[in-house]
């Protein structure tokens, strides 16, 4: 679950980087600075997506693709999958 949380954090932190590139371009920064910031944003996003990929795939296999957003949100909040929570008898997992 830590990979899922780190992956989500990396994917979400690409948004401020993209905003920083926009501000830098508007402020008249050199093109190499804007491109470097955009490359960092893109790399952090894709690393985050790769880290979340396995958890997403396992959730899709267990519950179906339509349930993936809710399942991922559950896993981010609780740190475990709903399948594990149901097995342990957690009443909120139902």
PDB file of C-alpha atoms in Angstrom:
ATOM      1  CA  UNK A   1       0.000   0.000   0.000  1.00  0.00           C
ATOM      2  CA  UNK A   2       2.920   2.345   0.504  1.00  0.00           C
ATOM      3  CA  UNK A   3       3.703   2.141  -3.213  1.00  0.00           C
ATOM      4  CA  UNK A   4       0.138   3.162  -3.956  1.00  0.00           C
ATOM      5  CA  UNK A   5       0.360   6.162  -1.652  1.00  0.00           C
ATOM      6  CA  UNK A   6       3.763   7.230  -2.979  1.00  0.00           C
ATOM      7  CA  UNK A   7       2.548   6.766  -6.544  1.00  0.00           C
ATOM      8  CA  UNK A   8      -0.522   8.908  -5.911  1.00  0.00           C
ATOM      9  CA  UNK A   9       1.623  11.569  -4.287  1.00  0.00           C
ATOM     10  CA  UNK A  10       4.035  11.629  -7.227  1.00  0.00           C
ATOM     11  CA  UNK A  11       1.220  11.767  -9.770  1.00  0.00           C
ATOM     12  CA  UNK A  12      -0.456  14.630  -7.934  1.00  0.00           C
ATOM     13  CA  UNK A  13       2.746  16.602  -7.427  1.00  0.00           C
ATOM     14  CA  UNK A  14       3.151  16.872 -11.181  1.00  0.00           C
ATOM     15  CA  UNK A  15       0.332  19.452 -11.194  1.00  0.00           C
ATOM     16  CA  UNK A  16       2.243  22.143  -9.236  1.00  0.00           C
ATOM     17  CA  UNK A  17       5.274  21.532 -11.460  1.00  0.00           C
ATOM     18  CA  UNK A  18       3.157  22.136 -14.558  1.00  0.00           C
ATOM     19  CA  UNK A  19       1.758  25.294 -12.979  1.00  0.00           C
ATOM     20  CA  UNK A  20       5.304  26.434 -12.175  1.00  0.00           C
ATOM     21  CA  UNK A  21       6.273  25.934 -15.816  1.00  0.00           C
ATOM     22  CA  UNK A  22       3.321  28.040 -16.923  1.00  0.00           C
ATOM     23  CA  UNK A  23       4.250  30.818 -14.506  1.00  0.00           C
ATOM     24  CA  UNK A  24       7.896  30.652 -15.570  1.00  0.00           C
ATOM     25  CA  UNK A  25       6.923  30.909 -19.235  1.00  0.00           C
ATOM     26  CA  UNK A  26       4.658  33.882 -18.518  1.00  0.00           C
ATOM     27  CA  UNK A  27       7.437  35.569 -16.535  1.00  0.00           C
ATOM     28  CA  UNK A  28       9.791  35.338 -19.508  1.00  0.00           C
ATOM     29  CA  UNK A  29      12.077  32.553 -18.251  1.00  0.00           C
ATOM     30  CA  UNK A  30      14.422  30.926 -20.762  1.00  0.00           C
ATOM     31  CA  UNK A  31      12.933  28.101 -22.795  1.00  0.00           C
ATOM     32  CA  UNK A  32      15.313  25.519 -21.305  1.00  0.00           C
ATOM     33  CA  UNK A  33      13.987  26.330 -17.817  1.00  0.00           C
ATOM     34  CA  UNK A  34      10.374  25.816 -18.862  1.00  0.00           C
ATOM     35  CA  UNK A  35      11.210  22.595 -20.700  1.00  0.00           C
ATOM     36  CA  UNK A  36      13.189  21.271 -17.713  1.00  0.00           C
ATOM     37  CA  UNK A  37      10.288  21.952 -15.354  1.00  0.00           C
ATOM     38  CA  UNK A  38       7.834  20.277 -17.735  1.00  0.00           C
ATOM     39  CA  UNK A  39      10.087  17.229 -18.092  1.00  0.00           C
ATOM     40  CA  UNK A  40      10.312  16.919 -14.297  1.00  0.00           C
ATOM     41  CA  UNK A  41       6.520  17.131 -14.070  1.00  0.00           C
ATOM     42  CA  UNK A  42       6.052  14.464 -16.724  1.00  0.00           C
ATOM     43  CA  UNK A  43       8.618  12.116 -15.185  1.00  0.00           C
ATOM     44  CA  UNK A  44       7.116  12.413 -11.707  1.00  0.00           C
ATOM     45  CA  UNK A  45       3.638  11.762 -13.107  1.00  0.00           C
ATOM     46  CA  UNK A  46       4.623   8.609 -14.988  1.00  0.00           C
ATOM     47  CA  UNK A  47       6.657   7.216 -12.102  1.00  0.00           C
ATOM     48  CA  UNK A  48       3.588   7.711  -9.916  1.00  0.00           C
ATOM     49  CA  UNK A  49       1.361   5.982 -12.452  1.00  0.00           C
ATOM     50  CA  UNK A  50       3.760   3.039 -12.678  1.00  0.00           C
ATOM     51  CA  UNK A  51       3.836   2.675  -8.909  1.00  0.00           C
ATOM     52  CA  UNK A  52       0.042   2.713  -8.751  1.00  0.00           C
ATOM     53  CA  UNK A  53      -0.299   0.352 -11.715  1.00  0.00           C
ATOM     54  CA  UNK A  54      -0.011  -2.945  -9.904  1.00  0.00           C
ATOM     55  CA  UNK A  55      -2.510  -2.000  -7.200  1.00  0.00           C
ATOM     56  CA  UNK A  56      -4.907  -0.724  -9.854  1.00  0.00           C
ATOM     57  CA  UNK A  57      -4.605  -3.920 -11.868  1.00  0.00           C
ATOM     58  CA  UNK A  58      -5.204  -6.099  -8.814  1.00  0.00           C
ATOM     59  CA  UNK A  59      -8.237  -4.015  -7.811  1.00  0.00           C
ATOM     60  CA  UNK A  60      -9.649  -4.297 -11.327  1.00  0.00           C
ATOM     61  CA  UNK A  61      -9.271  -8.054 -11.320  1.00  0.00           C
ATOM     62  CA  UNK A  62     -10.834  -8.417  -7.880  1.00  0.00           C
ATOM     63  CA  UNK A  63     -13.804  -6.046  -8.228  1.00  0.00           C
ATOM     64  CA  UNK A  64     -14.095  -5.011 -11.899  1.00  0.00           C
ATOM     65  CA  UNK A  65     -13.034  -1.851 -13.703  1.00  0.00           C
ATOM     66  CA  UNK A  66     -16.109   0.151 -12.668  1.00  0.00           C
ATOM     67  CA  UNK A  67     -15.207  -0.283  -8.998  1.00  0.00           C
ATOM     68  CA  UNK A  68     -11.549   0.739  -9.405  1.00  0.00           C
ATOM     69  CA  UNK A  69     -11.890   4.448  -8.429  1.00  0.00           C
ATOM     70  CA  UNK A  70     -13.768   3.610  -5.236  1.00  0.00           C
ATOM     71  CA  UNK A  71     -11.407   0.744  -4.443  1.00  0.00           C
ATOM     72  CA  UNK A  72      -8.319   2.922  -4.934  1.00  0.00           C
ATOM     73  CA  UNK A  73      -9.805   5.646  -2.761  1.00  0.00           C
ATOM     74  CA  UNK A  74     -10.528   3.026  -0.074  1.00  0.00           C
ATOM     75  CA  UNK A  75      -6.957   1.722  -0.298  1.00  0.00           C
ATOM     76  CA  UNK A  76      -5.489   5.238  -0.060  1.00  0.00           C
ATOM     77  CA  UNK A  77      -7.547   6.029   3.047  1.00  0.00           C
ATOM     78  CA  UNK A  78      -7.225   2.736   4.918  1.00  0.00           C
ATOM     79  CA  UNK A  79      -3.966   1.253   3.660  1.00  0.00           C
ATOM     80  CA  UNK A  80      -5.492  -2.094   2.686  1.00  0.00           C
ATOM     81  CA  UNK A  81      -7.814  -3.471   0.065  1.00  0.00           C
ATOM     82  CA  UNK A  82     -11.505  -4.069   0.665  1.00  0.00           C
ATOM     83  CA  UNK A  83     -10.973  -7.775   0.139  1.00  0.00           C
ATOM     84  CA  UNK A  84      -8.547  -7.841   3.077  1.00  0.00           C
ATOM     85  CA  UNK A  85     -10.932  -5.724   5.149  1.00  0.00           C
ATOM     86  CA  UNK A  86     -13.877  -8.052   4.461  1.00  0.00           C
ATOM     87  CA  UNK A  87     -11.787 -11.075   5.418  1.00  0.00           C
ATOM     88  CA  UNK A  88     -10.835  -9.440   8.711  1.00  0.00           C
ATOM     89  CA  UNK A  89     -14.477  -8.632   9.485  1.00  0.00           C
ATOM     90  CA  UNK A  90     -14.349  -4.839   9.119  1.00  0.00           C
ATOM     91  CA  UNK A  91     -18.008  -3.671   8.981  1.00  0.00           C
ATOM     92  CA  UNK A  92     -17.113  -0.530   6.960  1.00  0.00           C
ATOM     93  CA  UNK A  93     -15.770  -2.632   4.088  1.00  0.00           C
ATOM     94  CA  UNK A  94     -19.225  -3.720   3.037  1.00  0.00           C
TER      95      UNK A  94
END
